Amino acid sequence: MDTVEKRVHAFVRVKPTADFAQDMIKFGQDNKSIDIYLKKDAKQGVVNNRQTEWCFRLDGVLHNASQDLAYETVAEKLVSEALNGYNGTIMCYGQTGAGKTYTMTGTTADYRHRGIIPRAIQQVLKAAAHCADRFVTVRVSYLEIYNETLCDLLATVASGATGDVPLAVVDCPGGVYVKGLSIHTVNHEEDALNLLFEARRNNLIAEHALNKNSSRSHCIFTIYIECNFRVLSDVKCLNSKINLIDLAGSERLSKTGSEGQVLKEATYINKSLSFLEQIVIALSDPRRDHVPFRQSKLTHVLKDSLGGNCNTVLVANICGEAVHMDETLSSLRFATRMKWITTEPVVNETCDTWWMVKTLEKEISYLKRELAMHDSLVNRSLVTYDPLTEIQIADIKSQVLKYLEGSIDEIDIVNMRQVQEVFRQFKQLVSQQEQEVEARLRSKYALIDKNDFAAIAAAQKAGLVDVDGHVLGDMDGQDLGTGTAHFSSKHGGKKIKPKKTKEQGRKEGIGTSSSGKEMDVLLQSKTQVITSTKDVDVKEGVRSQDAANIDTQPSKLASLRDSQQLSSPPSKPAAFEQFKKECGSEINRIFKENKSILLARRKRSGAVAQRLNLMKQEMEGIKEALGAQRQERWQQGEYVDETGQIIIDEEEFLLIMKLKDLKKEYRSDYAELQDLKAEIQYCQQLVDQCRNKLVSEFEIWYNEAFLIPKDVQDTLKPGGSIRPGMIPINRVLCLEQDVQDGFERMQEAALPACPDSLSFYNAKMRAEQKHTYARAMGSLEQMRRKPGLITATMRGKS
């Protein structure tokens, strides 16, 4: 595919401040150039050749620009091209406190001040919802690089995992990706924003002289877009991604006064940004062959975004104060170097599997027609390339049997399917003979595996084999009543059958009947599967009996909640029994009903499967009988009628009709078994959901029933609209303003002017509620450990 060479676009956004140095920073009339003027330092002496004027030409200068204008200028076109299959990257670079995080993420307090990431999410999901000719799947991930360590900010937010899975940057033919990074599918704007807002709380920040909330890590929010076309055409599937990068700010330690952990973080930040600048210099120099992307985790992750198959945009955030002019010049130089980097964006197309299957089916049909034409030209019109029918398979089987008997010298073969069927028939015959030989041996001998030491020990105890494992013959003029032989897994053991007379057999039959337990061990190879099945049945019975005992166990805490609060909460098993009989009785009833339905479906499935196995055995027997009938007819001579059709007797006709009926019944039962399996899977999901719901409701009930102090419990009025778990504990304790009411009032004021802000404020409310609830649980744990102290504090407040 043809590629178009492009250069990286670089924009400058100036932070609006009251101390803006208007005499040192001048903007061009076209808003694409910025001039810097510095006064000569008198301390340097009369002769001072230091440069004092600079002019930087960029793609745009944003000064006093709103968030709407910044997004339209920087990101709107890039996101639109990403929906057409082009990768995109937007990166914010600059010193600490210059407004990078504000540009990229914005603030959650006001919908109008949201940044590039929320706006890109809204644009992508809106376009996906209005696409009529394609099905768009959107996924997101959030990566943090802190002190050269990769962290997944969405690992603990969406999946509840610990987030301790080690991440690694991996190079592959398709590009660079982070192994172990969680990627989450989002269908609505509110879901994506909720992930973003909750993940931002996990981002590491610190306070120093330049910024009160300085980000101490590099953050990369990625939006993955997959477009599948709804109609069959030659257009393939489109895959693209948008990397939205918020770099940590470069800072001079002399200005920030950092020390301790903040100093260590600043060292890592400046080192990674220095490596990034080296990469930019190497990419802008066409004479450089090697680009050291692996110097740091940041540059390795950005390998595709810098100079690769990607539309790249840089936003250089600068400060307007005179005191920060050195850092401003450094950021502008970096932006100028970025403009010299060339990229080769190309549409990322992959073959749609459904479209490929249709194409291959057409090609197969075409090739079959061409083969038929070639066969007709060479007088091979009888050759077919379709799958073999049952009659053809039976004919090949008959030819194979005749070939083995020596009746014919060769088998008629005209295509590859027949060759494969001949080999399959040979394999079946060999397997059938092995089973017959093993069945005859097992009917005459007790087979023991040489590696089964327990069976050998039992045989030695019964006096059937000696210490070396050899079968005992005549001892003191007496023979053993049962023949034994060693048996390996491949039936290669040596088998010995002792001779005996009828009278000896009658005498030894009485003697060997007392050692029946030992002889049962010798047949372990036969009874192993049966024993395992019995063990499973016993375990299932014990488990169901325990569950029944738990359900029917009388409650020991019937009046515990109404009494005075105990010094320590009751055990959860005992409280769980009380909950199932009181508040959770309805959920427990539904759980039991679903479980009984599941057990009934499983029992029915087992019965159908057993019936299928019996029918299969019966069909195999009929097939063998038919084979014997056909062989006998062939030996005695076949009778044909006037039309050349073979005449068969009534017995063979009845066998054929019975086989046909069994096949029909087998297909019907097999379809029923498949339906039962689907029902079992659905019932299992319902049982799991009821179980999880029962446990989660019990946790809420247990916390509010036994862990909250008695005087705080009195504030929860019975019969009200508040259900357990809806009110965070710290709100009850501190009597704070309801967060949800505040959001509702904010929405009433904002929605008439901007209806699209509903998802934004709903996501913010969910993130705030989850954060508040997490803090409440921490306070609740402290209350449980020190109930006296918390009670005294509450009394003081009241």
CSV table of N, CA, C and O in Angstrom, one decimal, residues 316-415:
chain,number,residue,atom,x,y,z
A,316,ALA,N,3.8,21.6,23.0
A,316,ALA,CA,4.8,22.1,23.9
A,316,ALA,C,4.1,23.1,24.8
A,316,ALA,O,3.7,24.2,24.3
A,317,ASN,N,4.0,22.8,26.1
A,317,ASN,CA,3.5,23.7,27.0
A,317,ASN,C,4.6,24.6,27.7
A,317,ASN,O,5.6,24.0,28.2
A,318,ILE,N,4.4,25.9,27.6
A,318,ILE,CA,5.4,26.8,28.1
A,318,ILE,C,4.8,27.8,29.1
A,318,ILE,O,3.6,28.0,29.1
A,319,CYS,N,5.6,28.3,30.0
A,319,CYS,CA,5.2,29.4,30.9
A,319,CYS,C,5.6,30.7,30.4
A,319,CYS,O,6.6,30.9,29.6
A,320,GLY,N,4.8,31.7,30.7
A,320,GLY,CA,5.0,33.1,30.2
A,320,GLY,C,5.8,34.0,31.1
A,320,GLY,O,6.1,35.1,30.7
A,321,GLU,N,6.2,33.5,32.3
A,321,GLU,CA,7.0,34.3,33.2
A,321,GLU,C,8.4,34.5,32.7
A,321,GLU,O,9.0,33.6,32.1
A,322,ALA,N,9.1,35.6,33.0
A,322,ALA,CA,10.5,35.8,32.7
A,322,ALA,C,11.4,34.9,33.4
A,322,ALA,O,12.5,34.5,32.9
A,323,VAL,N,11.0,34.5,34.6
A,323,VAL,CA,11.9,33.7,35.4
A,323,VAL,C,12.1,32.3,34.8
A,323,VAL,O,13.1,31.6,35.0
A,324,HIS,N,11.1,31.8,34.0
A,324,HIS,CA,11.1,30.5,33.4
A,324,HIS,C,11.5,30.6,31.9
A,324,HIS,O,11.2,29.6,31.2
A,325,MET,N,12.2,31.6,31.5
A,325,MET,CA,12.5,31.7,30.1
A,325,MET,C,13.5,30.7,29.6
A,325,MET,O,13.4,30.2,28.4
A,326,ASP,N,14.4,30.2,30.4
A,326,ASP,CA,15.4,29.2,30.0
A,326,ASP,C,14.6,27.9,29.7
A,326,ASP,O,14.9,27.2,28.6
A,327,GLU,N,13.7,27.5,30.5
A,327,GLU,CA,12.9,26.3,30.3
A,327,GLU,C,12.0,26.5,29.1
A,327,GLU,O,11.8,25.5,28.3
A,328,THR,N,11.5,27.7,28.9
A,328,THR,CA,10.7,27.9,27.7
A,328,THR,C,11.5,27.8,26.4
A,328,THR,O,11.0,27.1,25.4
A,329,LEU,N,12.7,28.3,26.4
A,329,LEU,CA,13.5,28.1,25.2
A,329,LEU,C,13.8,26.6,25.0
A,329,LEU,O,13.8,26.1,23.8
A,330,SER,N,14.1,25.9,26.0
A,330,SER,CA,14.4,24.4,25.9
A,330,SER,C,13.2,23.7,25.3
A,330,SER,O,13.3,22.8,24.4
A,331,SER,N,11.9,24.0,25.7
A,331,SER,CA,10.8,23.4,25.2
A,331,SER,C,10.5,23.7,23.7
A,331,SER,O,10.1,22.9,22.9
A,332,LEU,N,10.8,25.0,23.4
A,332,LEU,CA,10.6,25.4,22.0
A,332,LEU,C,11.6,24.7,21.1
A,332,LEU,O,11.3,24.4,19.9
A,333,ARG,N,12.8,24.6,21.5
A,333,ARG,CA,13.8,23.9,20.7
A,333,ARG,C,13.4,22.4,20.5
A,333,ARG,O,13.6,21.9,19.4
A,334,PHE,N,12.9,21.8,21.5
A,334,PHE,CA,12.5,20.4,21.4
A,334,PHE,C,11.3,20.3,20.4
A,334,PHE,O,11.3,19.4,19.6
A,335,ALA,N,10.4,21.3,20.4
A,335,ALA,CA,9.3,21.3,19.5
A,335,ALA,C,9.8,21.5,18.0
A,335,ALA,O,9.3,20.9,17.1
A,336,THR,N,10.8,22.3,17.9
A,336,THR,CA,11.3,22.5,16.5
A,336,THR,C,12.0,21.3,16.0
A,336,THR,O,11.9,21.0,14.8
A,337,ARG,N,12.7,20.6,16.9
A,337,ARG,CA,13.4,19.3,16.4
A,337,ARG,C,12.3,18.3,16.1
A,337,ARG,O,12.5,17.5,15.1
A,338,MET,N,11.2,18.3,16.8
A,338,MET,CA,10.2,17.3,16.5
A,338,MET,C,9.6,17.5,15.1
A,338,MET,O,9.2,16.5,14.4
A,339,LYS,N,9.6,18.8,14.6
A,339,LYS,CA,9.0,19.0,13.3
A,339,LYS,C,9.8,18.4,12.2
A,339,LYS,O,9.4,18.3,11.1
A,340,TRP,N,11.1,18.2,12.5
A,340,TRP,CA,12.0,17.6,11.4
A,340,TRP,C,11.8,16.1,11.3
A,340,TRP,O,12.4,15.5,10.4
A,341,ILE,N,11.1,15.5,12.2
A,341,ILE,CA,10.9,14.0,12.1
A,341,ILE,C,9.8,13.7,11.1
A,341,ILE,O,8.7,14.3,11.1
A,342,THR,N,10.1,12.8,10.2
A,342,THR,CA,9.1,12.3,9.2
A,342,THR,C,8.4,11.0,9.6
A,342,THR,O,9.1,10.1,10.2
A,343,THR,N,7.2,10.9,9.3
A,343,THR,CA,6.4,9.7,9.6
A,343,THR,C,5.8,9.2,8.3
A,343,THR,O,5.7,9.9,7.3
A,344,GLU,N,5.4,7.9,8.3
A,344,GLU,CA,4.8,7.3,7.1
A,344,GLU,C,3.5,6.6,7.5
A,344,GLU,O,3.4,5.4,7.7
A,345,PRO,N,2.4,7.4,7.7
A,345,PRO,CA,1.2,6.8,8.1
A,345,PRO,C,0.6,6.0,7.0
A,345,PRO,O,0.6,6.3,5.8
A,346,VAL,N,0.0,4.9,7.4
A,346,VAL,CA,-0.6,3.9,6.4
A,346,VAL,C,-1.8,3.3,7.1
A,346,VAL,O,-1.9,3.2,8.3
A,347,VAL,N,-2.8,3.0,6.3
A,347,VAL,CA,-4.1,2.4,6.8
A,347,VAL,C,-3.8,1.0,7.3
A,347,VAL,O,-3.2,0.2,6.6
A,348,ASN,N,-4.1,0.7,8.5
A,348,ASN,CA,-3.9,-0.6,9.1
A,348,ASN,C,-5.1,-1.5,8.8
A,348,ASN,O,-6.2,-1.4,9.4
A,349,GLU,N,-4.9,-2.3,7.8
A,349,GLU,CA,-5.9,-3.3,7.3
A,349,GLU,C,-5.6,-4.7,7.6
A,349,GLU,O,-4.4,-5.1,7.5
A,350,THR,N,-6.6,-5.4,8.1
A,350,THR,CA,-6.4,-6.9,8.3
A,350,THR,C,-7.6,-7.6,7.6
A,350,THR,O,-8.6,-7.0,7.4
A,351,CYS,N,-7.3,-8.8,7.3
A,351,CYS,CA,-8.3,-9.6,6.6
A,351,CYS,C,-9.4,-10.0,7.5
A,351,CYS,O,-9.2,-10.5,8.6
A,352,ASP,N,-10.7,-9.7,7.1
A,352,ASP,CA,-11.8,-10.2,7.9
A,352,ASP,C,-12.0,-11.7,7.7
A,352,ASP,O,-12.1,-12.2,6.6
A,353,THR,N,-12.1,-12.4,8.8
A,353,THR,CA,-12.2,-13.9,8.7
A,353,THR,C,-13.4,-14.3,7.9
A,353,THR,O,-13.4,-15.2,7.1
A,354,TRP,N,-14.6,-13.7,8.2
A,354,TRP,CA,-15.8,-14.0,7.5
A,354,TRP,C,-15.7,-13.8,6.0
A,354,TRP,O,-16.1,-14.6,5.2
A,355,TRP,N,-15.1,-12.6,5.6
A,355,TRP,CA,-14.9,-12.3,4.2
A,355,TRP,C,-13.9,-13.3,3.6
A,355,TRP,O,-14.1,-13.7,2.4
A,356,MET,N,-12.9,-13.7,4.3
A,356,MET,CA,-11.9,-14.6,3.8
A,356,MET,C,-12.6,-16.0,3.5
A,356,MET,O,-12.3,-16.7,2.5
A,357,VAL,N,-13.4,-16.4,4.5
A,357,VAL,CA,-14.1,-17.7,4.3
A,357,VAL,C,-15.0,-17.7,3.0
A,357,VAL,O,-15.0,-18.7,2.2
A,358,LYS,N,-15.7,-16.6,2.8
A,358,LYS,CA,-16.5,-16.5,1.6
A,358,LYS,C,-15.7,-16.6,0.4
A,358,LYS,O,-16.0,-17.2,-0.6
A,359,THR,N,-14.5,-15.9,0.4
A,359,THR,CA,-13.7,-15.8,-0.8
A,359,THR,C,-13.1,-17.2,-1.1
A,359,THR,O,-13.0,-17.7,-2.2
A,360,LEU,N,-12.7,-17.9,0.0
A,360,LEU,CA,-12.1,-19.3,-0.2
A,360,LEU,C,-13.2,-20.3,-0.7
A,360,LEU,O,-12.9,-21.2,-1.5
A,361,GLU,N,-14.4,-20.1,-0.2
A,361,GLU,CA,-15.5,-21.0,-0.7
A,361,GLU,C,-15.7,-20.7,-2.2
A,361,GLU,O,-16.0,-21.7,-3.0
A,362,LYS,N,-15.7,-19.5,-2.7
A,362,LYS,CA,-15.8,-19.2,-4.1
A,362,LYS,C,-14.7,-19.8,-4.9
A,362,LYS,O,-14.9,-20.4,-5.9
A,363,GLU,N,-13.5,-19.7,-4.3
A,363,GLU,CA,-12.3,-20.3,-5.0
A,363,GLU,C,-12.4,-21.8,-5.1
A,363,GLU,O,-12.1,-22.4,-6.1
A,364,ILE,N,-12.9,-22.5,-4.0
A,364,ILE,CA,-13.0,-23.9,-4.0
A,364,ILE,C,-14.0,-24.3,-5.1
A,364,ILE,O,-13.8,-25.3,-5.9
A,365,SER,N,-15.1,-23.6,-5.2
A,365,SER,CA,-16.2,-23.9,-6.2
A,365,SER,C,-15.6,-23.8,-7.6
A,365,SER,O,-15.8,-24.6,-8.5
A,366,TYR,N,-14.8,-22.7,-7.8
A,366,TYR,CA,-14.2,-22.5,-9.1
A,366,TYR,C,-13.2,-23.6,-9.5
A,366,TYR,O,-13.2,-24.1,-10.6
A,367,LEU,N,-12.4,-24.0,-8.5
A,367,LEU,CA,-11.4,-25.1,-8.8
A,367,LEU,C,-12.1,-26.4,-9.0
A,367,LEU,O,-11.6,-27.2,-9.9
A,368,LYS,N,-13.2,-26.7,-8.3
A,368,LYS,CA,-14.0,-27.9,-8.6
A,368,LYS,C,-14.5,-28.0,-10.0
A,368,LYS,O,-14.4,-29.0,-10.7
A,369,ARG,N,-15.0,-26.8,-10.5
A,369,ARG,CA,-15.5,-26.8,-11.9
A,369,ARG,C,-14.4,-27.0,-12.9
A,369,ARG,O,-14.6,-27.6,-13.9
A,370,GLU,N,-13.2,-26.4,-12.6
A,370,GLU,CA,-12.1,-26.5,-13.5
A,370,GLU,C,-11.6,-28.0,-13.5
A,370,GLU,O,-11.3,-28.5,-14.6
A,371,LEU,N,-11.6,-28.6,-12.4
A,371,LEU,CA,-11.2,-30.1,-12.3
A,371,LEU,C,-12.2,-30.9,-13.1
A,371,LEU,O,-11.8,-31.9,-13.8
A,372,ALA,N,-13.4,-30.6,-13.0
A,372,ALA,CA,-14.4,-31.4,-13.7
A,372,ALA,C,-14.3,-31.2,-15.2
A,372,ALA,O,-14.4,-32.2,-16.0
A,373,MET,N,-13.9,-30.0,-15.6
A,373,MET,CA,-13.7,-29.8,-17.1
A,373,MET,C,-12.5,-30.6,-17.6
A,373,MET,O,-12.5,-31.2,-18.6
A,374,HIS,N,-11.4,-30.6,-16.8
A,374,HIS,CA,-10.2,-31.3,-17.2
A,374,HIS,C,-10.5,-32.8,-17.2
A,374,HIS,O,-10.0,-33.5,-18.1
A,375,ASP,N,-11.2,-33.3,-16.2
A,375,ASP,CA,-11.6,-34.8,-16.2
A,375,ASP,C,-12.4,-35.2,-17.4
A,375,ASP,O,-12.2,-36.3,-18.0
A,376,SER,N,-13.3,-34.3,-17.8
A,376,SER,CA,-14.1,-34.6,-19.0
A,376,SER,C,-13.3,-34.6,-20.3
A,376,SER,O,-13.6,-35.4,-21.2
A,377,LEU,N,-12.2,-33.8,-20.3
A,377,LEU,CA,-11.4,-33.8,-21.5
A,377,LEU,C,-10.6,-35.1,-21.6
A,377,LEU,O,-10.2,-35.5,-22.7
A,378,VAL,N,-10.3,-35.7,-20.5
A,378,VAL,CA,-9.5,-37.0,-20.6
A,378,VAL,C,-10.3,-38.2,-20.3
A,378,VAL,O,-9.8,-39.2,-19.9
A,379,ASN,N,-11.7,-38.0,-20.5
A,379,ASN,CA,-12.6,-39.2,-20.3
A,379,ASN,C,-12.6,-39.7,-18.9
A,379,ASN,O,-12.6,-40.9,-18.7
A,380,ARG,N,-12.6,-38.8,-17.9
A,380,ARG,CA,-12.7,-39.2,-16.5
A,380,ARG,C,-13.9,-38.6,-15.9
A,380,ARG,O,-13.8,-37.9,-14.8
A,381,SER,N,-15.0,-38.7,-16.5
A,381,SER,CA,-16.2,-38.0,-16.1
A,381,SER,C,-16.8,-38.6,-14.8
A,381,SER,O,-17.6,-37.9,-14.2
A,382,LEU,N,-16.4,-39.8,-14.4
A,382,LEU,CA,-17.0,-40.4,-13.2
A,382,LEU,C,-16.3,-40.0,-11.9
A,382,LEU,O,-16.7,-40.3,-10.9
A,383,VAL,N,-15.2,-39.3,-12.1
A,383,VAL,CA,-14.5,-38.8,-10.9
A,383,VAL,C,-15.2,-37.7,-10.2
A,383,VAL,O,-15.6,-36.7,-10.9
A,384,THR,N,-15.4,-37.8,-8.9
A,384,THR,CA,-16.1,-36.7,-8.1
A,384,THR,C,-15.1,-36.3,-7.0
A,384,THR,O,-14.3,-37.1,-6.5
A,385,TYR,N,-15.3,-35.1,-6.6
A,385,TYR,CA,-14.5,-34.5,-5.5
A,385,TYR,C,-15.3,-34.1,-4.3
A,385,TYR,O,-14.8,-33.4,-3.4
A,386,ASP,N,-16.5,-34.6,-4.2
A,386,ASP,CA,-17.3,-34.3,-3.0
A,386,ASP,C,-17.0,-35.3,-1.9
A,386,ASP,O,-16.4,-36.4,-2.2
A,387,PRO,N,-17.4,-35.0,-0.7
A,387,PRO,CA,-17.2,-36.0,0.4
A,387,PRO,C,-17.9,-37.3,0.1
A,387,PRO,O,-18.9,-37.4,-0.6
A,388,LEU,N,-17.3,-38.4,0.5
A,388,LEU,CA,-17.8,-39.8,0.2
A,388,LEU,C,-19.2,-40.0,0.9
A,388,LEU,O,-19.4,-39.6,2.1
A,389,THR,N,-20.1,-40.7,0.3
A,389,THR,CA,-21.3,-41.1,0.9
A,389,THR,C,-21.2,-42.3,1.7
A,389,THR,O,-20.1,-43.0,1.6
A,390,GLU,N,-22.2,-42.7,2.4
A,390,GLU,CA,-22.2,-43.9,3.2
A,390,GLU,C,-22.0,-45.2,2.3
A,390,GLU,O,-21.4,-46.1,2.7
A,391,ILE,N,-22.7,-45.1,1.1
A,391,ILE,CA,-22.6,-46.3,0.2
A,391,ILE,C,-21.2,-46.4,-0.3
A,391,ILE,O,-20.6,-47.6,-0.4
A,392,GLN,N,-20.5,-45.3,-0.6
A,392,GLN,CA,-19.1,-45.4,-1.1
A,392,GLN,C,-18.2,-45.9,0.0
A,392,GLN,O,-17.3,-46.7,-0.3
A,393,ILE,N,-18.4,-45.4,1.2
A,393,ILE,CA,-17.6,-45.9,2.3
A,393,ILE,C,-17.8,-47.4,2.6
A,393,ILE,O,-16.8,-48.1,2.8
A,394,ALA,N,-19.0,-47.8,2.5
A,394,ALA,CA,-19.3,-49.3,2.7
A,394,ALA,C,-18.6,-50.1,1.5
A,394,ALA,O,-18.1,-51.2,1.8
A,395,ASP,N,-18.6,-49.6,0.3
A,395,ASP,CA,-18.0,-50.3,-0.8
A,395,ASP,C,-16.5,-50.4,-0.6
A,395,ASP,O,-15.8,-51.4,-0.8
A,396,ILE,N,-15.9,-49.3,-0.1
A,396,ILE,CA,-14.4,-49.3,0.2
A,396,ILE,C,-14.1,-50.3,1.3
A,396,ILE,O,-13.1,-51.0,1.2
A,397,LYS,N,-14.9,-50.3,2.3
A,397,LYS,CA,-14.7,-51.2,3.4
A,397,LYS,C,-14.8,-52.7,2.9
A,397,LYS,O,-14.0,-53.5,3.3
A,398,SER,N,-15.7,-52.9,2.0
A,398,SER,CA,-15.9,-54.3,1.5
A,398,SER,C,-14.6,-54.7,0.6
A,398,SER,O,-14.1,-55.8,0.7
A,399,GLN,N,-14.1,-53.7,-0.1
A,399,GLN,CA,-12.9,-54.0,-0.9
A,399,GLN,C,-11.7,-54.2,-0.1
A,399,GLN,O,-10.9,-55.1,-0.4
A,400,VAL,N,-11.6,-53.5,1.1
A,400,VAL,CA,-10.5,-53.7,2.0
A,400,VAL,C,-10.5,-55.1,2.6
A,400,VAL,O,-9.5,-55.8,2.7
A,401,LEU,N,-11.7,-55.5,3.0
A,401,LEU,CA,-11.9,-56.9,3.6
A,401,LEU,C,-11.5,-57.9,2.5
A,401,LEU,O,-10.8,-58.9,2.8
A,402,LYS,N,-12.0,-57.8,1.3
A,402,LYS,CA,-11.6,-58.7,0.2
A,402,LYS,C,-10.1,-58.7,-0.1
A,402,LYS,O,-9.5,-59.8,-0.3
A,403,TYR,N,-9.5,-57.5,0.0
A,403,TYR,CA,-8.1,-57.5,-0.2
A,403,TYR,C,-7.3,-58.2,0.8
A,403,TYR,O,-6.3,-58.9,0.6
A,404,LEU,N,-7.7,-58.1,2.1
A,404,LEU,CA,-7.0,-58.8,3.2
A,404,LEU,C,-7.3,-60.3,3.1
A,404,LEU,O,-6.4,-61.1,3.5
A,405,GLU,N,-8.4,-60.7,2.6
A,405,GLU,CA,-8.7,-62.1,2.5
A,405,GLU,C,-8.0,-62.7,1.2
A,405,GLU,O,-7.9,-63.9,1.1
A,406,GLY,N,-7.5,-61.9,0.3
A,406,GLY,CA,-6.9,-62.4,-0.9
A,406,GLY,C,-7.8,-62.5,-2.0
A,406,GLY,O,-7.4,-63.1,-3.1
A,407,SER,N,-9.0,-62.1,-1.9
A,407,SER,CA,-10.0,-62.3,-3.0
A,407,SER,C,-9.7,-61.4,-4.2
A,407,SER,O,-9.9,-61.7,-5.4
A,408,ILE,N,-9.2,-60.2,-3.9
A,408,ILE,CA,-8.8,-59.2,-5.0
A,408,ILE,C,-7.4,-58.8,-4.8
A,408,ILE,O,-6.8,-58.9,-3.6
A,409,ASP,N,-6.7,-58.4,-5.8
A,409,ASP,CA,-5.3,-58.0,-5.8
A,409,ASP,C,-5.1,-56.5,-5.6
A,409,ASP,O,-4.0,-56.1,-5.3
A,410,GLU,N,-6.1,-55.7,-5.9
A,410,GLU,CA,-6.0,-54.2,-5.8
A,410,GLU,C,-7.3,-53.6,-5.5
A,410,GLU,O,-8.4,-54.2,-5.7
A,411,ILE,N,-7.3,-52.4,-5.0
A,411,ILE,CA,-8.5,-51.6,-4.6
A,411,ILE,C,-8.6,-50.5,-5.6
A,411,ILE,O,-7.7,-49.8,-5.9
A,412,ASP,N,-9.9,-50.3,-6.1
A,412,ASP,CA,-10.2,-49.3,-7.0
A,412,ASP,C,-10.2,-47.9,-6.3
A,412,ASP,O,-10.9,-47.6,-5.4
A,413,ILE,N,-9.2,-47.1,-6.7
A,413,ILE,CA,-9.1,-45.7,-6.2
A,413,ILE,C,-8.9,-44.7,-7.3
A,413,ILE,O,-8.1,-44.9,-8.2
A,414,VAL,N,-9.7,-43.6,-7.2
A,414,VAL,CA,-9.7,-42.6,-8.3
A,414,VAL,C,-9.4,-41.2,-7.7
A,414,VAL,O,-9.1,-40.3,-8.5
A,415,ASN,N,-9.5,-41.0,-6.4
A,415,ASN,CA,-9.2,-39.7,-5.9
A,415,ASN,C,-8.6,-39.8,-4.5
A,415,ASN,O,-8.5,-40.9,-3.9
